[in-house]
Short mmCIF file of C-alpha atoms in Angstrom, two decimals:
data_model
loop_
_atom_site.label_atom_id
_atom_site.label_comp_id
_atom_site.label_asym_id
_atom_site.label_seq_id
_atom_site.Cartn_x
_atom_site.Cartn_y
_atom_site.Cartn_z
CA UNK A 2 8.37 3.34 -19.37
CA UNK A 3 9.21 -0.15 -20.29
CA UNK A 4 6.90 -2.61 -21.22
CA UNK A 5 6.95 -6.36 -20.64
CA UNK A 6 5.03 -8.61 -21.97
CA UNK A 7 4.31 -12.23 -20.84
CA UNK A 8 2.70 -13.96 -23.58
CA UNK A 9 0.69 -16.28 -21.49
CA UNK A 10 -2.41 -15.78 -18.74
CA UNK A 11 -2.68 -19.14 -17.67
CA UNK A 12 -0.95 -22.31 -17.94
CA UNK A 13 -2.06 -25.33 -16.87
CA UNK A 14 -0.02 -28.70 -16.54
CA UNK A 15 0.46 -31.68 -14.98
CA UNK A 16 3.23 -33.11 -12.64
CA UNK A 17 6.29 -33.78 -14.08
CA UNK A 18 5.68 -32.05 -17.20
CA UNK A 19 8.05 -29.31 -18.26
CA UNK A 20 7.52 -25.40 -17.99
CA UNK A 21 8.11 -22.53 -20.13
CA UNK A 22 7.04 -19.28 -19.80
CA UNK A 23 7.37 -16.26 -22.09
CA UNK A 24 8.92 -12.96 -21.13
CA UNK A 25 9.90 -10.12 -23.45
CA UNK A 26 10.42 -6.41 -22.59
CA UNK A 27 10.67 -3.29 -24.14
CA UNK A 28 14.63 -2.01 -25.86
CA UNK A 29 15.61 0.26 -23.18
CA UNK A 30 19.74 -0.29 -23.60
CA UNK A 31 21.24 -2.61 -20.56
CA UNK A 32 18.50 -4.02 -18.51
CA UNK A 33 18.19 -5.89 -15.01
CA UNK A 34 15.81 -8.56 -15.18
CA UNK A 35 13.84 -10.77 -12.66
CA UNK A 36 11.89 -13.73 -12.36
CA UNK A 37 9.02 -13.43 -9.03
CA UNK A 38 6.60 -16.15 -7.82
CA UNK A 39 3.64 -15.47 -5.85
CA UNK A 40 2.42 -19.19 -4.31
CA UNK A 41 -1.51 -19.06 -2.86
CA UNK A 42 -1.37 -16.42 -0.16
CA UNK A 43 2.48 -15.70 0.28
CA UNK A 44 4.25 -12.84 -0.41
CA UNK A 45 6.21 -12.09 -3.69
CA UNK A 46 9.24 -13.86 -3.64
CA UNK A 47 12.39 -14.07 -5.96
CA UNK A 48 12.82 -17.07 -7.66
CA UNK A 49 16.23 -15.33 -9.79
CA UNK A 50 17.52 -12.28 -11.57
CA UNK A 51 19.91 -11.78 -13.97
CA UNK A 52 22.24 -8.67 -14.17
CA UNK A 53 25.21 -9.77 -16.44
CA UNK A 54 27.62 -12.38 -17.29
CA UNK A 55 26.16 -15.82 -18.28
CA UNK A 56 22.51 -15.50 -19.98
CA UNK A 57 21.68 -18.68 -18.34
CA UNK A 58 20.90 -17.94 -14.90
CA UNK A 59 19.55 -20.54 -12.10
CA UNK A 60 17.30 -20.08 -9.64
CA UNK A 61 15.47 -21.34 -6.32
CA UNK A 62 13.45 -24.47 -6.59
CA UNK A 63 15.07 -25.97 -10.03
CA UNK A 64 14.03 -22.60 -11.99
CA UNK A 65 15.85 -20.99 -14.83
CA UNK A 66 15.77 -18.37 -17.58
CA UNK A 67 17.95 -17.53 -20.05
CA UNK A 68 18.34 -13.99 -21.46
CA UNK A 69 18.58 -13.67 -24.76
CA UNK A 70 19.13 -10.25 -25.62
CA UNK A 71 18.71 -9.95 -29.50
CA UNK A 72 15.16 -11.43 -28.69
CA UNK A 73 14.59 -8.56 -25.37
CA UNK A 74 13.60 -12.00 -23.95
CA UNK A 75 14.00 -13.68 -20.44
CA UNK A 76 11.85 -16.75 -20.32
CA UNK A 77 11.47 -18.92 -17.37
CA UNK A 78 12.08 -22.77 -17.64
CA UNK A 79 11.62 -25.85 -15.44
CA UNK A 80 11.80 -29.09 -16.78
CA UNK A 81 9.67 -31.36 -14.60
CA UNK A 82 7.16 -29.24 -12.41
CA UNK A 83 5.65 -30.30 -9.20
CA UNK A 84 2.32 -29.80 -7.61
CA UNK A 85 3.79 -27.19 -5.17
CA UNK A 86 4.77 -24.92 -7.90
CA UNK A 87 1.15 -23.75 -8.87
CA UNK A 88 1.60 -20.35 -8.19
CA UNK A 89 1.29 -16.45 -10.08
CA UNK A 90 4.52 -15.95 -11.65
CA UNK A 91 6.25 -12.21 -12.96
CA UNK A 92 8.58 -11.02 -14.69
CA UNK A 93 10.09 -7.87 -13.85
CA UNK A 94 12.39 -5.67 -16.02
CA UNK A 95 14.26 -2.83 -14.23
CA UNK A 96 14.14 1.20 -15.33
CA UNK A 97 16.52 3.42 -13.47
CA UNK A 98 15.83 2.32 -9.67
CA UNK A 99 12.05 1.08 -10.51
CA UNK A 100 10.72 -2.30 -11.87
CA UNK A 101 7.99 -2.73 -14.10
CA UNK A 102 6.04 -5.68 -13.74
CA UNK A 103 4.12 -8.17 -16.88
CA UNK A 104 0.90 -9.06 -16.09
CA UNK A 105 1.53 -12.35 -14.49
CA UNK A 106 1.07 -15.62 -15.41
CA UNK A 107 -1.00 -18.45 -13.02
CA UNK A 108 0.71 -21.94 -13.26
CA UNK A 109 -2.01 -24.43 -12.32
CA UNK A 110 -0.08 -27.75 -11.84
CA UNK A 111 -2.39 -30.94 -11.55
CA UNK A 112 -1.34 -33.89 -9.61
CA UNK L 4 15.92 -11.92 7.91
CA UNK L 5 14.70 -8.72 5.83
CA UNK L 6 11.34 -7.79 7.06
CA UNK L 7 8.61 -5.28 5.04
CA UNK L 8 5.50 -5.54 7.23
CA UNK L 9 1.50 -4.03 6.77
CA UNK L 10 -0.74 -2.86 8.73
CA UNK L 11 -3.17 -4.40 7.77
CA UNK L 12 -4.03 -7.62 5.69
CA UNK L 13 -7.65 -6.68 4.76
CA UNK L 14 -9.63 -3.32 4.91
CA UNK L 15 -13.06 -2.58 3.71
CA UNK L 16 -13.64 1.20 3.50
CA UNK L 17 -16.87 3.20 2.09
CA UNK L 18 -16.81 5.27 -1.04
CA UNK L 19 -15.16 8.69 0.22
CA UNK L 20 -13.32 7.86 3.01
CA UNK L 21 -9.76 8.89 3.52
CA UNK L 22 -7.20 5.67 3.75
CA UNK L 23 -4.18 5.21 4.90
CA UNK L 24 -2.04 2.43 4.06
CA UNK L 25 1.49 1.92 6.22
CA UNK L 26 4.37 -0.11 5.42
CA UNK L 27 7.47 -0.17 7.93
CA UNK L 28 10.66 -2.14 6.70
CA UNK L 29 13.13 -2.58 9.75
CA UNK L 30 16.52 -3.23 6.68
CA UNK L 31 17.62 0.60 7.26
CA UNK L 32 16.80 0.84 3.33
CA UNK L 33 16.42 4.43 1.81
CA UNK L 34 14.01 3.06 -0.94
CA UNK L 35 10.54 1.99 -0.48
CA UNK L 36 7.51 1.62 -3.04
CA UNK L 37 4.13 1.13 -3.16
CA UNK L 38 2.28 -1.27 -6.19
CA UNK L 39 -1.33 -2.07 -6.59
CA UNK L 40 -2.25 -5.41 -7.65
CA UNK L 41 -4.71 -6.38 -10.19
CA UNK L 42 -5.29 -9.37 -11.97
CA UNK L 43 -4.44 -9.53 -15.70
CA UNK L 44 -2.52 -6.35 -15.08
CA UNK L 45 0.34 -7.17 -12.65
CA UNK L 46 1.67 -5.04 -10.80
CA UNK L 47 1.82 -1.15 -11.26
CA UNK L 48 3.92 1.42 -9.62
CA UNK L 49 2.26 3.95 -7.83
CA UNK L 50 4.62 5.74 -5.75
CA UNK L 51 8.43 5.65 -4.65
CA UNK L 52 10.68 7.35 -2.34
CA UNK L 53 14.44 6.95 -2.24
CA UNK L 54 14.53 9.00 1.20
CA UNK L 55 12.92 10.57 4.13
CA UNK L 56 10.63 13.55 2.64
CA UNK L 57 11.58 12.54 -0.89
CA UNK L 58 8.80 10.80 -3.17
CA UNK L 59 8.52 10.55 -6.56
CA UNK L 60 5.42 9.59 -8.82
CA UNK L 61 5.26 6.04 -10.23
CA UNK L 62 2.95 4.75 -13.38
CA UNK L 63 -0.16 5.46 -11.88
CA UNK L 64 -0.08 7.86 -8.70
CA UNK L 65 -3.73 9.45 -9.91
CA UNK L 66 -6.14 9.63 -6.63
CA UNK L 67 -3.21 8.82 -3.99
CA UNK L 68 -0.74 10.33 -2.28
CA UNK L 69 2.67 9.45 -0.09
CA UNK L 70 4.11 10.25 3.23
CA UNK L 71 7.52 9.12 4.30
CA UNK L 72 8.93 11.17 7.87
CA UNK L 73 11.04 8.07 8.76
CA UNK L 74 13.22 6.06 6.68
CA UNK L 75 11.89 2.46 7.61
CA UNK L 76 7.61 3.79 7.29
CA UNK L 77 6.21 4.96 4.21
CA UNK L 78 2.29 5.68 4.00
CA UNK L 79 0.02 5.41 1.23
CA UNK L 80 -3.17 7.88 1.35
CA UNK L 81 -6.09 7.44 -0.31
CA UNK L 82 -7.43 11.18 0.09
CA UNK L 83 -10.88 10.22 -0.69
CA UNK L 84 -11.49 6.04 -1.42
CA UNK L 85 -13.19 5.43 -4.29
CA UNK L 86 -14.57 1.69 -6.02
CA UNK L 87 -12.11 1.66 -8.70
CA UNK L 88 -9.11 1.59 -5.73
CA UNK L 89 -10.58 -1.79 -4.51
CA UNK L 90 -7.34 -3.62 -5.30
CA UNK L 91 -4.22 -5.63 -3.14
CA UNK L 92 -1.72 -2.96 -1.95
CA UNK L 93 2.00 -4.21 -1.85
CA UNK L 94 4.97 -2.41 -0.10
CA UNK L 95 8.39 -3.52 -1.29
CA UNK L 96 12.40 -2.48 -0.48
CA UNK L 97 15.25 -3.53 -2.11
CA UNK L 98 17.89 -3.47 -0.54
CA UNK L 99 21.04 -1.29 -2.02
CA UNK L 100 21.05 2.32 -1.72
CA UNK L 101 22.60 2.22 -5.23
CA UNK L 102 21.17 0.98 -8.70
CA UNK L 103 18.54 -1.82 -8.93
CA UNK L 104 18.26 -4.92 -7.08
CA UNK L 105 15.58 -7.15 -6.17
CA UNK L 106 12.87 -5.61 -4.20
CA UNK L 107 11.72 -7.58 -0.84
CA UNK L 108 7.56 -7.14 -0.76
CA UNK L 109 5.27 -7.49 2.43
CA UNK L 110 2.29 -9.26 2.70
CA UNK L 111 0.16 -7.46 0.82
CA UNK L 112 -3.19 -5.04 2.03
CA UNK L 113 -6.38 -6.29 0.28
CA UNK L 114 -8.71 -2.96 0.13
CA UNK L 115 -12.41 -3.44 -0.83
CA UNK L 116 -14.28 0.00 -1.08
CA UNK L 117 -17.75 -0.18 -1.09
#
């Protein structure tokens, strides 16, 4: 099974400051990735995914991640956060027709 | 708009009880899956099925099992509930019949067993 790691359990920030969050994964040959947000008490939700082409995908709400594949990384990016994006955020890696999920990381964003 | 719906939101069951969990997606997909939810651990697979009367064990299907008679509900049975199942219970679709795709979740079932 493929293994992802995200290399942080919390981050915490304040407004306008920029975000990155690690992502790597397990070699598994060509790989589907994804980028989900869970804000307090919604549902998962995809912010982007990548499947080919340009490494440098964009996403909902001024998210992006860039996949570097000699690094098995996909890290998300935002350069100026808001309030609104504290939230639990995953990244996903795919295996045949399943996903397997990192542990999450809580962004904490402090007005 | 894609739709995965719960039953329920939150269920508190005692130790031994047998639990059912159902998830109806109304997108005509043939794939649905069940995750648990923990913190620090994200979310792990527990079961899939890619049709009606087809399932197929995920990462951790120990203590559960799956029914799927329709393609748009898929059930998730605990046969008998026990503490360490207290967890949040998602149900997600994606939606191509082929290869991977993003996966559409419902709300979530938040299961405390007592």
């Amino acid at each position: 099974a493929q293994s992802v790691s995200q290399h942080n359990h919390h981050v915490i920030l304040s407004e306008a400051a920029s975000l990155e969050l690690g992502c790597n994964y397990s070699y598994g040959g060509t790989v589907n990735l994804f980028w989900y947000v869970q804000y307090p008490g919604q549902h998962l939700q995809l912010l982007l995914k990548y499947f080919s082409g340009d490494p440098l995908v964009k996403g909902i709400k001024g998210f992006e991640a860039e996949f570097i594949k000699s690094k098995f990384s996909f890290n998300l990016r935002k350069p100026s956060v808001q309030w609104s994006d504290t939230a639990e955020y995953f990244c996903a890696v795919n295996e045949d027709y399943k996903l397997s999920f990192g542990a999450g990381t809580t962004v904490t964003v402090r007005a | 708009d894609v739709k995965v719906t719960q039953s329920s939101r939150y269920l508190v069951k005692r130790t031994g009880e047998k639990v059912f969990l159902e998830c109806v997606q109304d997108m005509d997909h043939e794939n649905m899956f069940w995750y648990r939810q923990d913190p620090g651990l994200g979310l792990r697979l527990i079961y899939f099925s890619y049709d009606v009367k087809m399932k197929e064990k995920g990462d951790i299907p120990e203590g559960y099992s799956v029914s799927r008679e329709k393609k748009e509900r898929f059930s998730l049975i605990l046969e008998s509930a026990s503490t360490n199942q207290t967890s949040m219970y998602l149900c997600a679709s994606p939606p191509g019949g082929e290869g991977p795709d993003e996966q559409y979740f419902g709300p979530g079932t938040r299961l405390t067993v007592t």
